PDB file of C-alpha atoms in Angstrom:
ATOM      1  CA  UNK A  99      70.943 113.928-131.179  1.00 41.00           C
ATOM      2  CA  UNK A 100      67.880 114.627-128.958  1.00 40.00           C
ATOM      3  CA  UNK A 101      67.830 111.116-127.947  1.00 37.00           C
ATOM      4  CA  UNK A 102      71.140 111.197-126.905  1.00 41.00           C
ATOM      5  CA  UNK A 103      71.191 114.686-124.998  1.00 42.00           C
ATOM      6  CA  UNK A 104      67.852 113.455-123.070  1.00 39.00           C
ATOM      7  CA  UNK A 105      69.677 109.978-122.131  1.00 41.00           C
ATOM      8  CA  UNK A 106      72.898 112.247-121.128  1.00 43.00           C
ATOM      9  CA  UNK A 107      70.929 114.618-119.094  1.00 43.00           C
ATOM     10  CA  UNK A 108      68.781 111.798-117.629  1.00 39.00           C
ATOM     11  CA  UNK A 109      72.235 109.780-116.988  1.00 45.00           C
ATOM     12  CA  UNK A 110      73.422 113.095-115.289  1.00 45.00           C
ATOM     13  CA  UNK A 111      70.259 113.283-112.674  1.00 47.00           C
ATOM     14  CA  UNK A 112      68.932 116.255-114.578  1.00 43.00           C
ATOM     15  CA  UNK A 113      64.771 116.169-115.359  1.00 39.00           C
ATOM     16  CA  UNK A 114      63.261 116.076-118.960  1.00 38.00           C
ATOM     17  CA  UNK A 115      62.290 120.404-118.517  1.00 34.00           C
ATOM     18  CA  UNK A 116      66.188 120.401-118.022  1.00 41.00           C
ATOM     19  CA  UNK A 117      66.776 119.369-121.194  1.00 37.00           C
ATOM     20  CA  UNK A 118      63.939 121.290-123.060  1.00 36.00           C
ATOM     21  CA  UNK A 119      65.435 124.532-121.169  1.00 38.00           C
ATOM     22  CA  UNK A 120      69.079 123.584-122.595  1.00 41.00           C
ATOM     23  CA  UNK A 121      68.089 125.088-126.300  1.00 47.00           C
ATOM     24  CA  UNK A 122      68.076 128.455-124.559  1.00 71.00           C
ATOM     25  CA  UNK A 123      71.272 127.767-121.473  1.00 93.00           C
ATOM     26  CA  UNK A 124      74.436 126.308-122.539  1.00 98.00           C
ATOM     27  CA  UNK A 125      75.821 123.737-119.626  1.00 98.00           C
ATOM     28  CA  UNK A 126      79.276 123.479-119.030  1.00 98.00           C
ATOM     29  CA  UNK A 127      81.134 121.018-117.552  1.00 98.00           C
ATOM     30  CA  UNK A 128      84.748 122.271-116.448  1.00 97.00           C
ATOM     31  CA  UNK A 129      87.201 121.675-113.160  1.00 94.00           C
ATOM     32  CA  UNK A 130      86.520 123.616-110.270  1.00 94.00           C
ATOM     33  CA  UNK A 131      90.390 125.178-110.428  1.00 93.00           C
ATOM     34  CA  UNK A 132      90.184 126.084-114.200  1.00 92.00           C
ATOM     35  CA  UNK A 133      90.552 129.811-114.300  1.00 94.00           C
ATOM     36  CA  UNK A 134      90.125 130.040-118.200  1.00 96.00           C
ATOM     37  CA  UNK A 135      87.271 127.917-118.119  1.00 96.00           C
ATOM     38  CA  UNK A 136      85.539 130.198-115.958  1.00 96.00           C
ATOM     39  CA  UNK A 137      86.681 133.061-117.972  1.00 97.00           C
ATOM     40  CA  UNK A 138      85.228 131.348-120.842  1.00 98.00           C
ATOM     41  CA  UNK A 139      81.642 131.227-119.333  1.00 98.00           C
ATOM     42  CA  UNK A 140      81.967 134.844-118.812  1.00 97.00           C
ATOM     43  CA  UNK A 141      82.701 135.251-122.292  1.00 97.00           C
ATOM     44  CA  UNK A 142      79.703 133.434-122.757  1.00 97.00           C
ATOM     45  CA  UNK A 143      77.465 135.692-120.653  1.00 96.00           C
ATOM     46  CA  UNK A 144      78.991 138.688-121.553  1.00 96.00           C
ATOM     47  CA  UNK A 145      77.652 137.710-125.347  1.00 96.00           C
ATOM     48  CA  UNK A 146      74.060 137.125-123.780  1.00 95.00           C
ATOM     49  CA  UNK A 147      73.974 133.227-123.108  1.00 97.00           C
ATOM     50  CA  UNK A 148      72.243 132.016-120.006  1.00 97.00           C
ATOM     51  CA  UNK A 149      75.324 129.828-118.574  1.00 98.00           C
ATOM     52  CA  UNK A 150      74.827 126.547-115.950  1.00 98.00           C
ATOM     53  CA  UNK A 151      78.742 125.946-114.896  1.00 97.00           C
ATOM     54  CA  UNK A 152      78.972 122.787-113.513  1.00 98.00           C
ATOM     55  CA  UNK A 153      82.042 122.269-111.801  1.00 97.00           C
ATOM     56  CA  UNK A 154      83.463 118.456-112.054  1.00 97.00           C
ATOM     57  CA  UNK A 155      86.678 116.116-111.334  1.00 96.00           C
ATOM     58  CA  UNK A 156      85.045 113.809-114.348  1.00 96.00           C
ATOM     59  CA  UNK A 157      85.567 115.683-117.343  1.00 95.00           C
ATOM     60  CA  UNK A 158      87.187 113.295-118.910  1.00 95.00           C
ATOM     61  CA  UNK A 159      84.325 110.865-118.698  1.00 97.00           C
ATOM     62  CA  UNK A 160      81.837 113.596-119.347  1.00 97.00           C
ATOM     63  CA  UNK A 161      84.090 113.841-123.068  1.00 96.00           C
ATOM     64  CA  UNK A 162      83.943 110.496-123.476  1.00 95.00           C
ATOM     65  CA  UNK A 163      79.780 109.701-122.918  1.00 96.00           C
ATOM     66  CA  UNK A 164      79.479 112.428-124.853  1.00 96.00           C
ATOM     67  CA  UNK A 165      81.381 111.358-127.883  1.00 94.00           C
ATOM     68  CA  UNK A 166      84.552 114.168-128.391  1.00 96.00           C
ATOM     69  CA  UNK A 167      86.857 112.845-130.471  1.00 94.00           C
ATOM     70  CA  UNK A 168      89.936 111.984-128.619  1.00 86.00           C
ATOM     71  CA  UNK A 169      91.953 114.845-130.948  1.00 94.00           C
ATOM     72  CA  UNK A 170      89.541 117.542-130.234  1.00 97.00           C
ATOM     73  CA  UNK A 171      89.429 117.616-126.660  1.00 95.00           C
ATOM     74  CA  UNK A 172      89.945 120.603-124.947  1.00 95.00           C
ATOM     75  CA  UNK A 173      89.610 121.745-120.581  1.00 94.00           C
ATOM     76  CA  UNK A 174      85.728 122.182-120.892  1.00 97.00           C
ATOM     77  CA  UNK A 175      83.071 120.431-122.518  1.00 98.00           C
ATOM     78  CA  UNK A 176      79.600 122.262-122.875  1.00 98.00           C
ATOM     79  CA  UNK A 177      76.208 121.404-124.314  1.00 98.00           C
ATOM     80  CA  UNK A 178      73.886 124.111-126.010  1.00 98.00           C
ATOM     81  CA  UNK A 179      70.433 123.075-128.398  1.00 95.00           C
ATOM     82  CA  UNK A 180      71.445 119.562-129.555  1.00 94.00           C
ATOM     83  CA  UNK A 181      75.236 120.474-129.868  1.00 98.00           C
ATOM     84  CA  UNK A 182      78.898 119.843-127.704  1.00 98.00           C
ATOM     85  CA  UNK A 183      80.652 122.619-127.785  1.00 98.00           C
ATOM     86  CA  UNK A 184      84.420 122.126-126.878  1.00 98.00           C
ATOM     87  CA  UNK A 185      86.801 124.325-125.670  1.00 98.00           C
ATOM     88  CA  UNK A 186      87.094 127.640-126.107  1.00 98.00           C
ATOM     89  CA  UNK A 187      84.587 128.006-128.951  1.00 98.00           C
ATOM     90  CA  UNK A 188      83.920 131.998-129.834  1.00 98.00           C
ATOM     91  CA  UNK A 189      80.123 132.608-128.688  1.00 98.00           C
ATOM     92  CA  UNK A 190      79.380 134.262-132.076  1.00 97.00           C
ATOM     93  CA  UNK A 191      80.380 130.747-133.810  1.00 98.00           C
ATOM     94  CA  UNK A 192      78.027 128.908-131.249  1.00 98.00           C
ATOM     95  CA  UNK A 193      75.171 131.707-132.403  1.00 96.00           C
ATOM     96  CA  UNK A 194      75.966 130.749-135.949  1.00 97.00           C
ATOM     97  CA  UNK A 195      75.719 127.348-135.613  1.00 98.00           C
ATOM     98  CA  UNK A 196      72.405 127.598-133.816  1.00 97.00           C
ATOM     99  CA  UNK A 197      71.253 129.555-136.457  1.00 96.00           C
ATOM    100  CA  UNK A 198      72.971 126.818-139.148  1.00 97.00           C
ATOM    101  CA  UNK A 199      71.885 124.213-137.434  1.00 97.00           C
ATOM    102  CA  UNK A 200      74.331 121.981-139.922  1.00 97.00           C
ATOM    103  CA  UNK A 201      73.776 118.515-139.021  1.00 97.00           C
ATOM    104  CA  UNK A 202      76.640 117.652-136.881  1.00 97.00           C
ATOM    105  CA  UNK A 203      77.700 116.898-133.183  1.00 98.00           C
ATOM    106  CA  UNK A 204      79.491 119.726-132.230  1.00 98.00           C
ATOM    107  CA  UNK A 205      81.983 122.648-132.440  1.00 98.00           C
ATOM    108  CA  UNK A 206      85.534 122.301-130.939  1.00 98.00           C
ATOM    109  CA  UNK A 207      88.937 124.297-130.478  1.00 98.00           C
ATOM    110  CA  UNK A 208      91.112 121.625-130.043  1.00 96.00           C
ATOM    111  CA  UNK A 209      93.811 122.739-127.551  1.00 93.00           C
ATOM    112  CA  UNK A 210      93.730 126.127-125.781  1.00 95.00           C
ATOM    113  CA  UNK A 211      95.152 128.812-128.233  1.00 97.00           C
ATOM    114  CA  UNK A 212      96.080 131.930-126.827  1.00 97.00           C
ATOM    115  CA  UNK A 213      93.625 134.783-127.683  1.00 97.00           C
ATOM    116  CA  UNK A 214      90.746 132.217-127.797  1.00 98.00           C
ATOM    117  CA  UNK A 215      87.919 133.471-125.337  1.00 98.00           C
ATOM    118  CA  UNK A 216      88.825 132.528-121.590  1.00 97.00           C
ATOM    119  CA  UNK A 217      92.661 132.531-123.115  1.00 97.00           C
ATOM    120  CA  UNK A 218      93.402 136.474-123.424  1.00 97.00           C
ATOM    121  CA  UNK A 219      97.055 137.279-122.975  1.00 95.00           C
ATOM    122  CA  UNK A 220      97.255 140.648-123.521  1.00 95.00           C
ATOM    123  CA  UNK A 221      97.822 141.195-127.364  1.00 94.00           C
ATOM    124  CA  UNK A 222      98.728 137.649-128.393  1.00 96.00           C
ATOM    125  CA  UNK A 223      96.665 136.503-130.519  1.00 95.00           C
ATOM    126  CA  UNK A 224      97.713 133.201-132.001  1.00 97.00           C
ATOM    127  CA  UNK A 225      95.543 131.894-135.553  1.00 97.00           C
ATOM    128  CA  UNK A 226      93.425 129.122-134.674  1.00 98.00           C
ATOM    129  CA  UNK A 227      90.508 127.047-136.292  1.00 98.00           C
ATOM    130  CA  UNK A 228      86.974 126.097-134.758  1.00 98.00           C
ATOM    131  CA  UNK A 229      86.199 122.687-136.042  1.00 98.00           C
ATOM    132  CA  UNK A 230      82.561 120.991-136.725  1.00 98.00           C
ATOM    133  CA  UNK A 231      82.821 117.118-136.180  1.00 98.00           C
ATOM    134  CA  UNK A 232      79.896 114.779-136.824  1.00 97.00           C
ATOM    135  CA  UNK A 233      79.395 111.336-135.117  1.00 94.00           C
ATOM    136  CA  UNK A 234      81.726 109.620-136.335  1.00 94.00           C
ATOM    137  CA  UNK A 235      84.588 111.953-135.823  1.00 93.00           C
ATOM    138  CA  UNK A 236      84.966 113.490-139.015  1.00 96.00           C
ATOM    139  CA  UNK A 237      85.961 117.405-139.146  1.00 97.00           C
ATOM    140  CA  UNK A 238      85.857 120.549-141.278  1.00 98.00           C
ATOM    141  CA  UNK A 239      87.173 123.951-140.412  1.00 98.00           C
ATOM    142  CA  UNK A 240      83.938 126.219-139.273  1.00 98.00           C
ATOM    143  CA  UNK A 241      85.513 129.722-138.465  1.00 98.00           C
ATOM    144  CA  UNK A 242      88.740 130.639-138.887  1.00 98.00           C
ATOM    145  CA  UNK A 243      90.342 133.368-136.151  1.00 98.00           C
ATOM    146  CA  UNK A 244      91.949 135.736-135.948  1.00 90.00           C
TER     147      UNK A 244
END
């Protein structure tokens, strides 16, 4: 996966420090009128992760070179260590897969379910599922919230 987050980064303009700095920043990619996208980088900071929000019309493509499964997808796709993160992913989830370090490709919250960090609506809190997927697209529930 290194290989293919320095080719990504490279393929994005960013330098080879870039990527040795992303173990310790999580880059997001998310549209620049997304309101619970931002919120969800605040999460994200508010939980002690150094955030670069990179604000994009090419999400889509951004899933795509990345390799999120199609059914996964989410409104922002972010990069942390050697893993995607998609969607609203809870930041202690992303700390335990850091600390994991499974071999996979990624966490995801398919969807955006409300009560997910960056979707608060008041007290709703609807049951949702983060999901690790590998390479080839495969899942298995992760965390389960509430």
């Amino acid at each position: 996966m290194k290989k293919l987050s320095l080719a990504f980064s490279l393929a994005l303009g960013l330098s080879p420090l870039a990527t040795a700095q992303a173990e310790e920043t999580v880059t997001v990619y998310k549209s620049p009128t997304c309101g619970c996208c931002s919120d969800w980088v605040r999460h994200m900071e508010d939980n002690g992760f150094e955030v670069n929000a990179i604000n994009t019309q090419q999400i889509n493509q951004i899933k795509a070179d990345a390799g999120v499964p199609q059914g996964l997808a989410s409104c922002h796709t972010a990069f942390v260590g050697d893993y995607i993160i998609e969607g609203h992913v809870p930041a202690s989830d992303i700390r335990r897969l850091l600390a994991e370090a499974p071999a996979a490709r990624g966490l995801s919250v398919p969807g955006m379910p409300a009560g997910s960090p960056g979707m608060e609506m008041g007290d709703r809190q609807d049951p949702y599922t983060v999901m690790l997927f590998n390479a080839a697209g495969q899942t298995q529930p992760f965390a389960q919230h509430p």
